[in-house]
Coordinates of C-alpha atoms in Angstrom, one line a residue:
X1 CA 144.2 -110.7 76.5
X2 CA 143.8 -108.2 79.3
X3 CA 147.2 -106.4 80.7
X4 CA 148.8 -107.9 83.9
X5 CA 147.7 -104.3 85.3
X6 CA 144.4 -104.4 84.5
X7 CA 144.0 -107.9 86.2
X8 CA 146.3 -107.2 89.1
X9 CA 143.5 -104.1 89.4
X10 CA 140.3 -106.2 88.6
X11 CA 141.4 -108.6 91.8
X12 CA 142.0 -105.9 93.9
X13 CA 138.8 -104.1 93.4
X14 CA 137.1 -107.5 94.2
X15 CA 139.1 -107.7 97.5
X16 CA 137.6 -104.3 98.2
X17 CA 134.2 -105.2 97.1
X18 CA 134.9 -107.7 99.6
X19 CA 136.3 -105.6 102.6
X20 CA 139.6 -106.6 102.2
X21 CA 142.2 -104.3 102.1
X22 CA 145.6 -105.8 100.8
X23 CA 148.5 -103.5 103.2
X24 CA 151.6 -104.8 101.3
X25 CA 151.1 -104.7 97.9
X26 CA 154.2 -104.9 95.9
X27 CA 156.0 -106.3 92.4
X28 CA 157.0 -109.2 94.8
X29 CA 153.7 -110.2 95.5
X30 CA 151.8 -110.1 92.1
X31 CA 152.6 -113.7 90.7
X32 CA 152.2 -114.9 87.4
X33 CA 151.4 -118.8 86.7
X34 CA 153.5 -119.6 84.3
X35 CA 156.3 -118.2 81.6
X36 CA 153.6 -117.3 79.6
X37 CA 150.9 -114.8 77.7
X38 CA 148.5 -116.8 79.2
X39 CA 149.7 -116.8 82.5
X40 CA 147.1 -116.2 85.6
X41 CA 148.0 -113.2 87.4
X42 CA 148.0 -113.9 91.4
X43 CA 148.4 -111.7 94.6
X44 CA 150.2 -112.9 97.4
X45 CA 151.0 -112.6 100.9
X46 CA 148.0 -111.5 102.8
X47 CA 150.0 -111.1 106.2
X48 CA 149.1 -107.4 106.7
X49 CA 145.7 -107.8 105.1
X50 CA 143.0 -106.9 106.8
X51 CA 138.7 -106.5 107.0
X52 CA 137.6 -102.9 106.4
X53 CA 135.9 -101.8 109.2
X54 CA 134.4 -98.5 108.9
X55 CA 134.5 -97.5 112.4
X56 CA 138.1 -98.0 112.8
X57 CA 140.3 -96.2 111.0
X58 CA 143.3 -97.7 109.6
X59 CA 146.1 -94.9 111.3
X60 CA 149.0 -96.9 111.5
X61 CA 151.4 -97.5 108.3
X62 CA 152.4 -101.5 107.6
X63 CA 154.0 -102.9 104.5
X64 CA 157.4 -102.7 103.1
X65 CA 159.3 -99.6 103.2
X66 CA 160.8 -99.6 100.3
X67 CA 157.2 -99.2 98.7
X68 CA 156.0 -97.4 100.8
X69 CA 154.6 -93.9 100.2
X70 CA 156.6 -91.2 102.1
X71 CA 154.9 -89.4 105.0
X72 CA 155.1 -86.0 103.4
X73 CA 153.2 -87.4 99.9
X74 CA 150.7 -89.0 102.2
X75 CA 149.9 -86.6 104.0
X76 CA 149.4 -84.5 100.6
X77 CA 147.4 -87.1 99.3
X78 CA 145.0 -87.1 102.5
X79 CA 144.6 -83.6 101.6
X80 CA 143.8 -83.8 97.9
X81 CA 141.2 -86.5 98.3
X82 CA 139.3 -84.1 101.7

């Protein structure tokens, strides 16, 4: 059976195949059918989620901030992936 990662990641890509873009993703919202091996993994809470529009850049920082990335790291990232 594939890892709760690896499906947690397999439904994200497909939300970004589908231009959706998540905006809070966090250990609270990645929920798991049932006590079990074979439980379904789910992702929840789409309040912040939103369509990717190319022509709009998405500049402002939403989600919780206790899992959020820091400003200084982001702004590193944004550099590293330029």
């Amino acid at each position: 059976s594939d890892s709760y990662f690896f499906v947690t990641a397999t439904g994200l890509r497909h939300l970004h195949e589908k231009k959706i873009v998540h905006r809070d993703l966090k250990p609270h919202n990645i929920l798991l059918s049932e006590d079990s091996d074979d439980a379904e993994v789910k992702i929840a809470d789409f309040g912040f989620a939103r369509e990717i529009d190319p022509s709009h850049l998405m500049d402002s920082y939403l989600g919780s901030p206790l899992y959020m990335v820091c400003l200084k790291n982001l702004i590193t990232i944004q550099n590293i992936v330029k």
